[in-house]
mmCIF file of C-alpha atoms in Angstrom:
data_model
loop_
_atom_site.group_PDB
_atom_site.id
_atom_site.type_symbol
_atom_site.label_atom_id
_atom_site.label_comp_id
_atom_site.label_asym_id
_atom_site.label_seq_id
_atom_site.Cartn_x
_atom_site.Cartn_y
_atom_site.Cartn_z
ATOM 1 C CA MET A 1 17.724 26.416 19.243
ATOM 2 C CA PHE A 2 18.838 23.306 21.105
ATOM 3 C CA ILE A 3 20.426 20.511 19.062
ATOM 4 C CA ARG A 4 22.297 17.562 20.472
ATOM 5 C CA ILE A 5 23.220 14.235 18.896
ATOM 6 C CA ILE A 6 23.946 11.374 21.248
ATOM 7 C CA THR A 7 25.085 7.834 20.582
ATOM 8 C CA GLY A 8 24.846 5.235 23.270
ATOM 9 C CA VAL A 9 22.891 2.321 24.688
ATOM 10 C CA ALA A 10 20.829 2.877 27.811
ATOM 11 C CA GLY A 11 21.148 0.174 30.441
ATOM 12 C CA ALA A 12 18.410 -2.403 30.246
ATOM 13 C CA ILE A 13 16.025 -2.818 33.164
ATOM 14 C CA LEU A 14 15.165 -6.450 33.670
ATOM 15 C CA LEU A 15 11.593 -6.859 34.840
ATOM 16 C CA THR A 16 9.196 -9.741 34.742
ATOM 17 C CA LEU A 17 6.051 -8.216 33.347
ATOM 18 C CA SER A 18 2.857 -9.936 32.339
ATOM 19 C CA LEU A 19 0.062 -7.991 30.675
ATOM 20 C CA SER A 20 -2.352 -10.863 31.175
ATOM 21 C CA THR A 21 -2.077 -11.042 34.940
ATOM 22 C CA HIS A 22 -2.378 -8.604 37.800
ATOM 23 C CA ALA A 23 1.092 -9.103 39.237
ATOM 24 C CA ALA A 24 2.238 -6.365 41.581
ATOM 25 C CA ASN A 25 4.524 -4.729 39.030
ATOM 26 C CA SER A 26 2.240 -5.173 36.001
ATOM 27 C CA PRO A 27 0.350 -2.444 34.186
ATOM 28 C CA PRO A 28 -3.400 -2.965 33.934
ATOM 29 C CA VAL A 29 -4.816 -5.189 31.223
ATOM 30 C CA PRO A 30 -5.490 -2.989 28.159
ATOM 31 C CA GLU A 31 -9.090 -2.178 27.316
ATOM 32 C CA GLU A 32 -10.254 -2.540 23.714
ATOM 33 C CA LYS A 33 -12.771 -0.074 22.339
ATOM 34 C CA GLU A 34 -13.872 1.464 19.066
ATOM 35 C CA TRP A 35 -14.970 4.906 17.965
ATOM 36 C CA ILE A 36 -17.040 5.713 14.894
ATOM 37 C CA ALA A 37 -16.664 8.885 12.828
ATOM 38 C CA LYS A 38 -20.087 9.267 11.262
ATOM 39 C CA GLU A 39 -18.595 11.125 8.310
ATOM 40 C CA PHE A 40 -14.974 11.224 7.209
ATOM 41 C CA THR A 41 -13.530 13.088 4.226
ATOM 42 C CA PHE A 42 -10.163 11.921 2.945
ATOM 43 C CA ASN A 43 -7.483 14.220 1.513
ATOM 44 C CA ASN A 44 -8.317 13.143 -2.030
ATOM 45 C CA GLY A 45 -11.940 14.176 -1.575
ATOM 46 C CA GLU A 46 -13.356 10.667 -1.132
ATOM 47 C CA LYS A 47 -15.815 10.203 1.714
ATOM 48 C CA LEU A 48 -16.727 7.330 3.990
ATOM 49 C CA ASN A 49 -19.568 7.087 6.451
ATOM 50 C CA ASP A 50 -19.064 5.338 9.780
ATOM 51 C CA LEU A 51 -15.272 5.196 9.703
ATOM 52 C CA ARG A 52 -14.266 2.856 12.538
ATOM 53 C CA LEU A 53 -11.156 3.312 14.655
ATOM 54 C CA HIS A 54 -10.338 0.449 16.985
ATOM 55 C CA TYR A 55 -8.073 1.333 19.895
ATOM 56 C CA PHE A 56 -6.568 0.123 23.157
ATOM 57 C CA THR A 57 -6.090 2.084 26.369
ATOM 58 C CA LEU A 58 -4.119 1.558 29.546
ATOM 59 C CA GLY A 59 -4.556 3.426 32.790
ATOM 60 C CA ASP A 60 -6.818 6.126 34.165
ATOM 61 C CA LYS A 61 -8.301 8.659 31.748
ATOM 62 C CA SER A 62 -7.855 11.414 34.332
ATOM 63 C CA LYS A 63 -4.074 11.067 34.041
ATOM 64 C CA PRO A 64 -1.924 12.861 31.415
ATOM 65 C CA ALA A 65 -2.537 11.229 28.025
ATOM 66 C CA VAL A 66 0.116 9.544 25.907
ATOM 67 C CA LEU A 67 -0.600 8.644 22.275
ATOM 68 C CA LEU A 68 1.380 5.661 20.965
ATOM 69 C CA LEU A 69 1.354 4.940 17.210
ATOM 70 C CA HIS A 70 2.206 1.581 15.636
ATOM 71 C CA GLY A 71 4.162 0.646 12.514
ATOM 72 C CA THR A 72 2.963 -0.522 9.092
ATOM 73 C CA ASN A 73 1.237 -3.900 9.104
ATOM 74 C CA GLN A 74 2.138 -4.203 12.782
ATOM 75 C CA PRO A 75 -0.437 -5.393 15.289
ATOM 76 C CA ILE A 76 -0.936 -3.511 18.529
ATOM 77 C CA LYS A 77 0.364 -6.570 20.363
ATOM 78 C CA ALA A 78 3.882 -5.433 19.408
ATOM 79 C CA LEU A 79 3.352 -2.370 21.616
ATOM 80 C CA LEU A 80 2.169 -4.667 24.408
ATOM 81 C CA ALA A 81 5.079 -7.116 24.094
ATOM 82 C CA GLN A 82 7.646 -7.615 26.837
ATOM 83 C CA GLY A 83 10.391 -5.847 24.878
ATOM 84 C CA PHE A 84 8.349 -2.645 24.642
ATOM 85 C CA ALA A 85 5.610 -2.555 27.284
ATOM 86 C CA GLY A 86 7.760 -4.500 29.743
ATOM 87 C CA GLU A 87 10.416 -1.788 29.594
ATOM 88 C CA LEU A 88 8.112 1.255 29.572
ATOM 89 C CA PHE A 89 4.689 0.728 31.198
ATOM 90 C CA GLY A 90 5.634 -0.717 34.582
ATOM 91 C CA PRO A 91 5.953 1.046 37.970
ATOM 92 C CA GLY A 92 8.653 3.705 37.905
ATOM 93 C CA GLN A 93 9.285 3.268 34.197
ATOM 94 C CA ALA A 94 9.168 6.052 31.607
ATOM 95 C CA LEU A 95 5.499 5.538 30.651
ATOM 96 C CA ASP A 96 4.265 4.144 33.953
ATOM 97 C CA SER A 97 0.625 3.300 33.235
ATOM 98 C CA SER A 98 -0.367 4.237 36.775
ATOM 99 C CA LYS A 99 0.718 7.808 35.983
ATOM 100 C CA TYR A 100 -0.344 8.106 32.336
ATOM 101 C CA PHE A 101 -3.408 7.307 30.250
ATOM 102 C CA ILE A 102 -1.938 5.437 27.273
ATOM 103 C CA ILE A 103 -3.895 5.457 23.993
ATOM 104 C CA MET A 104 -2.947 3.035 21.195
ATOM 105 C CA PRO A 105 -5.161 3.405 18.106
ATOM 106 C CA GLU A 106 -5.090 1.042 15.161
ATOM 107 C CA SER A 107 -4.641 3.221 12.091
ATOM 108 C CA ILE A 108 -7.051 3.369 9.187
ATOM 109 C CA GLY A 109 -6.392 0.166 7.223
ATOM 110 C CA SER A 110 -5.001 -1.790 10.191
ATOM 111 C CA GLY A 111 -6.291 -4.305 12.710
ATOM 112 C CA LYS A 112 -9.987 -3.888 13.466
ATOM 113 C CA SER A 113 -10.176 -0.329 12.129
ATOM 114 C CA SER A 114 -11.899 0.347 8.790
ATOM 115 C CA LYS A 115 -10.047 -1.204 5.847
ATOM 116 C CA PRO A 116 -10.606 -2.541 2.305
ATOM 117 C CA SER A 117 -11.183 -6.149 3.414
ATOM 118 C CA ASP A 118 -14.275 -5.068 5.346
ATOM 119 C CA GLY A 119 -16.113 -5.387 2.027
ATOM 120 C CA LEU A 120 -15.275 -2.512 -0.309
ATOM 121 C CA ARG A 121 -12.007 -4.074 -1.457
ATOM 122 C CA MET A 122 -10.337 -1.826 -4.071
ATOM 123 C CA ALA A 123 -13.316 0.558 -3.938
ATOM 124 C CA PHE A 124 -12.260 1.603 -0.422
ATOM 125 C CA PRO A 125 -11.131 5.270 -0.307
ATOM 126 C CA HIS A 126 -7.409 5.666 -0.928
ATOM 127 C CA TYR A 127 -5.993 7.048 2.311
ATOM 128 C CA ASP A 128 -2.595 8.449 3.281
ATOM 129 C CA TYR A 129 -0.692 9.179 6.488
ATOM 130 C CA ASP A 130 -2.289 12.604 6.800
ATOM 131 C CA ASP A 131 -5.715 10.942 6.805
ATOM 132 C CA MET A 132 -4.549 8.576 9.535
ATOM 133 C CA VAL A 133 -3.381 11.479 11.689
ATOM 134 C CA THR A 134 -6.636 13.375 11.143
ATOM 135 C CA ALA A 135 -8.587 10.289 12.237
ATOM 136 C CA GLN A 136 -6.363 9.846 15.315
ATOM 137 C CA TYR A 137 -6.871 13.507 16.231
ATOM 138 C CA ARG A 138 -10.639 13.152 15.943
ATOM 139 C CA LEU A 139 -10.529 10.019 18.104
ATOM 140 C CA VAL A 140 -8.593 11.877 20.808
ATOM 141 C CA LYS A 141 -10.670 15.065 20.667
ATOM 142 C CA GLU A 142 -14.159 13.871 19.744
ATOM 143 C CA GLY A 143 -14.076 10.269 20.885
ATOM 144 C CA LEU A 144 -12.149 10.604 24.139
ATOM 145 C CA GLY A 145 -12.705 14.284 24.898
ATOM 146 C CA ILE A 146 -8.988 14.888 25.452
ATOM 147 C CA SER A 147 -7.740 18.364 24.548
ATOM 148 C CA HIS A 148 -4.028 17.921 25.240
ATOM 149 C CA LEU A 149 -1.440 15.139 25.120
ATOM 150 C CA ARG A 150 1.583 14.732 27.340
ATOM 151 C CA LEU A 151 3.388 12.873 24.560
ATOM 152 C CA VAL A 152 2.979 11.620 21.008
ATOM 153 C CA MET A 153 5.333 8.727 20.248
ATOM 154 C CA GLY A 154 5.444 6.290 17.347
ATOM 155 C CA TYR A 155 7.476 3.643 15.566
ATOM 156 C CA SER A 156 8.162 3.480 11.788
ATOM 157 C CA MET A 157 4.856 4.511 10.166
ATOM 158 C CA GLY A 158 3.841 5.749 13.613
ATOM 159 C CA GLY A 159 7.121 7.654 13.773
ATOM 160 C CA MET A 160 6.349 9.426 10.501
ATOM 161 C CA GLN A 161 2.872 10.177 11.793
ATOM 162 C CA THR A 162 4.475 11.665 14.906
ATOM 163 C CA TRP A 163 6.302 14.187 12.707
ATOM 164 C CA LEU A 164 2.957 15.054 11.081
ATOM 165 C CA TRP A 165 1.232 15.397 14.466
ATOM 166 C CA GLY A 166 3.836 17.978 15.507
ATOM 167 C CA GLU A 167 3.223 19.964 12.324
ATOM 168 C CA LYS A 168 -0.585 19.718 12.072
ATOM 169 C CA TYR A 169 -1.363 20.219 15.771
ATOM 170 C CA PRO A 170 1.726 21.963 17.228
ATOM 171 C CA SER A 171 0.055 23.071 20.475
ATOM 172 C CA MET A 172 -1.635 19.728 21.127
ATOM 173 C CA MET A 173 1.276 18.016 22.879
ATOM 174 C CA ASP A 174 4.098 18.651 25.350
ATOM 175 C CA ALA A 175 6.611 16.411 23.599
ATOM 176 C CA LEU A 176 7.220 14.311 20.482
ATOM 177 C CA VAL A 177 9.211 11.085 20.097
ATOM 178 C CA PRO A 178 9.365 9.816 16.500
ATOM 179 C CA MET A 179 11.243 6.508 16.200
ATOM 180 C CA ALA A 180 12.681 4.595 13.222
ATOM 181 C CA SER A 181 11.677 7.388 10.877
ATOM 182 C CA GLN A 182 12.748 10.503 9.036
ATOM 183 C CA PRO A 183 10.758 13.576 7.978
ATOM 184 C CA ASN A 184 11.790 13.502 4.317
ATOM 185 C CA GLU A 185 9.752 11.870 1.561
ATOM 186 C CA LEU A 186 10.265 8.177 0.909
ATOM 187 C CA SER A 187 12.921 7.596 -1.726
ATOM 188 C CA GLY A 188 15.892 5.387 -2.577
ATOM 189 C CA ARG A 189 15.779 1.764 -1.421
ATOM 190 C CA ASN A 190 12.998 2.458 1.073
ATOM 191 C CA TRP A 191 10.472 3.479 -1.572
ATOM 192 C CA MET A 192 11.824 1.160 -4.293
ATOM 193 C CA LEU A 193 11.199 -1.893 -2.135
ATOM 194 C CA ARG A 194 7.774 -0.669 -1.048
ATOM 195 C CA ARG A 195 6.862 -0.185 -4.701
ATOM 196 C CA MET A 196 8.084 -3.693 -5.557
ATOM 197 C CA LEU A 197 6.114 -5.098 -2.625
ATOM 198 C CA ILE A 198 2.936 -3.627 -4.090
ATOM 199 C CA GLU A 199 3.758 -4.530 -7.711
ATOM 200 C CA SER A 200 4.572 -8.142 -6.768
ATOM 201 C CA ILE A 201 1.047 -8.627 -5.481
ATOM 202 C CA LYS A 202 -0.670 -6.735 -8.299
ATOM 203 C CA ASN A 203 1.239 -8.747 -10.930
ATOM 204 C CA ASP A 204 0.173 -12.066 -9.424
ATOM 205 C CA PRO A 205 -2.700 -13.352 -11.652
ATOM 206 C CA ALA A 206 -4.374 -14.689 -8.512
ATOM 207 C CA TRP A 207 -4.845 -11.117 -7.276
ATOM 208 C CA ALA A 208 -7.516 -10.681 -10.000
ATOM 209 C CA GLU A 209 -7.655 -6.872 -9.730
ATOM 210 C CA GLY A 210 -8.443 -7.261 -6.056
ATOM 211 C CA ASN A 211 -11.303 -9.722 -6.547
ATOM 212 C CA TYR A 212 -9.424 -12.848 -5.402
ATOM 213 C CA ARG A 213 -11.160 -15.783 -3.754
ATOM 214 C CA GLN A 214 -8.067 -16.692 -1.729
ATOM 215 C CA GLN A 215 -4.963 -14.726 -0.849
ATOM 216 C CA PRO A 216 -2.556 -14.526 -3.831
ATOM 217 C CA PRO A 217 0.697 -16.494 -3.233
ATOM 218 C CA ALA A 218 2.806 -13.407 -3.969
ATOM 219 C CA LEU A 219 1.523 -11.826 -0.756
ATOM 220 C CA LYS A 220 3.546 -14.219 1.393
ATOM 221 C CA THR A 221 6.762 -14.317 -0.652
ATOM 222 C CA ALA A 222 6.844 -10.560 -1.279
ATOM 223 C CA ASN A 223 6.289 -9.829 2.399
ATOM 224 C CA ILE A 224 9.049 -12.220 3.510
ATOM 225 C CA MET A 225 11.499 -10.766 1.000
ATOM 226 C CA PHE A 226 10.667 -7.203 2.064
ATOM 227 C CA SER A 227 11.070 -8.109 5.734
ATOM 228 C CA ILE A 228 14.467 -9.750 5.239
ATOM 229 C CA ALA A 229 15.664 -6.848 3.091
ATOM 230 C CA THR A 230 14.514 -4.032 5.377
ATOM 231 C CA THR A 231 14.290 -5.347 8.940
ATOM 232 C CA GLY A 232 16.474 -7.486 11.155
ATOM 233 C CA GLY A 233 19.881 -5.787 11.184
ATOM 234 C CA THR A 234 22.897 -6.902 9.164
ATOM 235 C CA GLN A 235 24.948 -7.966 12.172
ATOM 236 C CA ALA A 236 22.016 -9.594 13.941
ATOM 237 C CA LEU A 237 20.944 -11.625 10.892
ATOM 238 C CA GLN A 238 24.509 -12.768 10.273
ATOM 239 C CA HIS A 239 24.849 -13.719 13.940
ATOM 240 C CA LYS A 240 21.560 -15.610 13.804
ATOM 241 C CA ALA A 241 22.323 -17.365 10.495
ATOM 242 C CA PRO A 242 26.122 -17.656 10.038
ATOM 243 C CA THR A 243 25.781 -20.669 7.710
ATOM 244 C CA ARG A 244 23.658 -21.396 4.663
ATOM 245 C CA ALA A 245 21.856 -24.146 6.556
ATOM 246 C CA LEU A 246 20.838 -21.768 9.331
ATOM 247 C CA ALA A 247 19.846 -19.115 6.789
ATOM 248 C CA ASP A 248 17.659 -21.693 5.048
ATOM 249 C CA LYS A 249 16.126 -22.577 8.404
ATOM 250 C CA VAL A 250 15.072 -18.952 8.931
ATOM 251 C CA VAL A 251 13.546 -18.776 5.456
ATOM 252 C CA ASP A 252 11.789 -22.133 5.863
ATOM 253 C CA GLU A 253 10.261 -21.031 9.162
ATOM 254 C CA ARG A 254 8.906 -17.871 7.586
ATOM 255 C CA LEU A 255 7.552 -19.739 4.571
ATOM 256 C CA ALA A 256 5.795 -22.194 6.865
ATOM 257 C CA ALA A 257 4.048 -19.453 8.847
ATOM 258 C CA PRO A 258 0.390 -18.840 7.976
ATOM 259 C CA VAL A 259 -0.650 -15.772 5.997
ATOM 260 C CA THR A 260 -2.513 -13.426 8.323
ATOM 261 C CA ALA A 261 -2.666 -10.365 6.048
ATOM 262 C CA ASP A 262 -5.104 -9.449 3.279
ATOM 263 C CA ALA A 263 -3.648 -8.513 -0.115
ATOM 264 C CA ASN A 264 -5.820 -5.452 -0.714
ATOM 265 C CA ASP A 265 -5.269 -4.187 2.825
ATOM 266 C CA PHE A 266 -1.561 -4.745 2.253
ATOM 267 C CA ILE A 267 -1.500 -2.755 -0.999
ATOM 268 C CA TYR A 268 -3.408 0.141 0.525
ATOM 269 C CA LEU A 269 -1.346 0.259 3.705
ATOM 270 C CA TRP A 270 2.065 0.226 2.052
ATOM 271 C CA GLY A 271 0.899 2.590 -0.670
ATOM 272 C CA SER A 272 -0.381 5.087 1.897
ATOM 273 C CA SER A 273 3.199 6.306 2.462
ATOM 274 C CA ALA A 274 3.672 7.410 -1.172
ATOM 275 C CA ASN A 275 3.004 11.130 -0.625
ATOM 276 C CA TYR A 276 4.512 11.405 2.862
ATOM 277 C CA ASN A 277 6.815 14.402 3.273
ATOM 278 C CA ALA A 278 7.133 16.286 6.553
ATOM 279 C CA LEU A 279 10.113 18.409 5.469
ATOM 280 C CA PRO A 280 8.333 21.463 4.026
ATOM 281 C CA THR A 281 6.557 22.393 7.271
ATOM 282 C CA LEU A 282 9.091 21.385 9.917
ATOM 283 C CA LYS A 283 9.115 24.935 11.260
ATOM 284 C CA ASN A 284 5.549 24.409 12.469
ATOM 285 C CA ILE A 285 6.857 22.069 15.187
ATOM 286 C CA THR A 286 7.086 23.770 18.570
ATOM 287 C CA ALA A 287 7.066 20.824 20.989
ATOM 288 C CA PRO A 288 10.447 19.452 22.123
ATOM 289 C CA MET A 289 11.486 16.360 20.161
ATOM 290 C CA LEU A 290 13.512 13.279 21.026
ATOM 291 C CA ILE A 291 14.227 11.489 17.743
ATOM 292 C CA ILE A 292 15.215 7.855 18.289
ATOM 293 C CA ASN A 293 16.786 5.945 15.400
ATOM 294 C CA SER A 294 19.195 3.028 15.069
ATOM 295 C CA ALA A 295 22.471 3.006 13.160
ATOM 296 C CA ASP A 296 21.558 -0.231 11.360
ATOM 297 C CA ASP A 297 18.071 0.839 10.230
ATOM 298 C CA GLU A 298 17.822 -0.524 6.689
ATOM 299 C CA ARG A 299 14.956 1.779 5.739
ATOM 300 C CA ASN A 300 16.437 4.919 7.294
ATOM 301 C CA PRO A 301 20.228 4.495 7.083
ATOM 302 C CA PRO A 302 21.995 7.364 8.920
ATOM 303 C CA GLU A 303 24.406 7.892 6.033
ATOM 304 C CA THR A 304 21.529 9.066 3.816
ATOM 305 C CA SER A 305 19.863 11.155 6.515
ATOM 306 C CA THR A 306 19.169 14.853 6.224
ATOM 307 C CA PHE A 307 19.115 15.310 9.993
ATOM 308 C CA SER A 308 22.011 17.765 10.118
ATOM 309 C CA GLU A 309 19.845 20.278 8.264
ATOM 310 C CA THR A 310 16.540 19.011 9.602
ATOM 311 C CA LEU A 311 17.354 19.639 13.243
ATOM 312 C CA LYS A 312 18.281 23.255 12.538
ATOM 313 C CA GLN A 313 14.678 23.959 11.589
ATOM 314 C CA ILE A 314 13.217 22.700 14.868
ATOM 315 C CA LYS A 315 13.169 24.793 18.025
ATOM 316 C CA GLN A 316 14.297 21.987 20.321
ATOM 317 C CA ALA A 317 15.348 18.617 18.918
ATOM 318 C CA GLU A 318 17.681 15.851 19.988
ATOM 319 C CA LEU A 319 18.722 12.777 18.023
ATOM 320 C CA PHE A 320 19.456 9.603 19.988
ATOM 321 C CA LEU A 321 21.170 7.114 17.682
ATOM 322 C CA ILE A 322 21.379 3.507 18.885
ATOM 323 C CA PRO A 323 24.664 1.882 17.742
ATOM 324 C CA ALA A 324 24.445 -1.254 15.608
ATOM 325 C CA SER A 325 25.311 -4.582 17.211
ATOM 326 C CA THR A 326 24.325 -8.243 17.179
ATOM 327 C CA GLU A 327 21.643 -7.305 19.729
ATOM 328 C CA THR A 328 19.962 -4.668 17.568
ATOM 329 C CA SER A 329 17.552 -5.600 14.795
ATOM 330 C CA GLY A 330 17.834 -2.911 12.152
ATOM 331 C CA HIS A 331 14.562 -1.156 11.460
ATOM 332 C CA GLY A 332 12.968 -3.125 14.295
ATOM 333 C CA THR A 333 15.483 -2.003 16.931
ATOM 334 C CA THR A 334 13.330 0.681 18.522
ATOM 335 C CA MET A 335 10.662 -1.861 19.429
ATOM 336 C CA SER A 336 13.204 -3.020 22.032
ATOM 337 C CA ALA A 337 12.819 -0.211 24.537
ATOM 338 C CA LYS A 338 15.783 -1.371 26.639
ATOM 339 C CA PHE A 339 17.983 0.670 24.333
ATOM 340 C CA TYR A 340 16.379 3.997 25.243
ATOM 341 C CA ASN A 341 14.072 3.577 28.254
ATOM 342 C CA GLU A 342 16.270 5.653 30.552
ATOM 343 C CA LYS A 343 16.826 8.285 27.866
ATOM 344 C CA LEU A 344 13.062 8.609 27.393
ATOM 345 C CA LYS A 345 12.570 9.035 31.140
ATOM 346 C CA ILE A 346 15.151 11.842 31.218
ATOM 347 C CA PHE A 347 13.547 13.512 28.187
ATOM 348 C CA LEU A 348 10.085 13.455 29.749
ATOM 349 C CA ALA A 349 11.472 14.960 32.939
ATOM 350 C CA SER A 350 13.101 17.725 30.889
ATOM 351 C CA THR A 351 9.744 18.592 29.297
ATOM 352 C CA ALA A 352 7.880 18.768 32.592
ATOM 353 C CA ASN A 353 7.713 22.555 32.295
ATOM 354 C CA GLU A 354 5.848 22.196 28.992
ATOM 355 C CA HIS A 355 3.323 19.974 30.762
ATOM 356 C CA ALA A 356 2.975 22.444 33.644
ATOM 357 C CA LYS A 357 1.794 25.144 31.192
ATOM 358 C CA HIS A 358 -1.280 23.027 30.475
#
């Protein structure tokens, strides 16, 4: 058993990276595609024909494949932003897209993948994280014809799905990097606030049991409150808004932003985490793990973590904890890859022998 806990901030690599141009040090422009599962059976027994998974890819399919998984209600563009892609996908970087084939699927219920707002509304099958992982696996195996992954890596919801990937398909990957997540079931403040997020929308008369003509007002206010409460970082928010006037400015800006979500999609997506629990089958994980969390993560505070016992159940696991500062952003910290880009590169090099076996 190999267990090591490290705290520290990796040095940032400053690169000018544009995903919309073909500059010399830019990764290729991502390709958008979709794959259809003609029949899909959910964990609760519900079925759906023609389940659609929309996805993005970067690089050459002949290269080792990397599966990147996004967070809840988070567009793929966050994975393509300068703070993430600009630190990871460029030449010589940890996930150099000239050396890897990067796959970024939009989960069931997200983006252009199948979701309630396509037409079924609240009659859409109720899915969970396990369903999402099953769909991702089928996309990789059936849709792309890929039998092995160099790495599975995800943020928040994608981080929790990464734990599930390691348990459901232990021989499928060389390495696992779950970020901003824990393997234990949602509880405490994390679940309480998710539950209130859902109840706020359902208790808005404008929701009309999911048959609304326009988005219920509670969707915007509940989402803003949840975001402020669970993402941003205590020190960073205080640094950004040290006076009431500046705090009001932040709130006003968020209130003025247009609503881009759908209420039913929102309810389904946040509710899909209700039965998540990767703890019981941790021993199934055989791939080396680099667990990346931040000390100021409001949803996964280190002081409530079970990692001391969790890591003992995994053959090879390492926790990299990013210290809190005015530069970190709480639960959103790991979307700034400058904090761990070098650590990830070292980890991938250390798992090269796992890759050589395949």
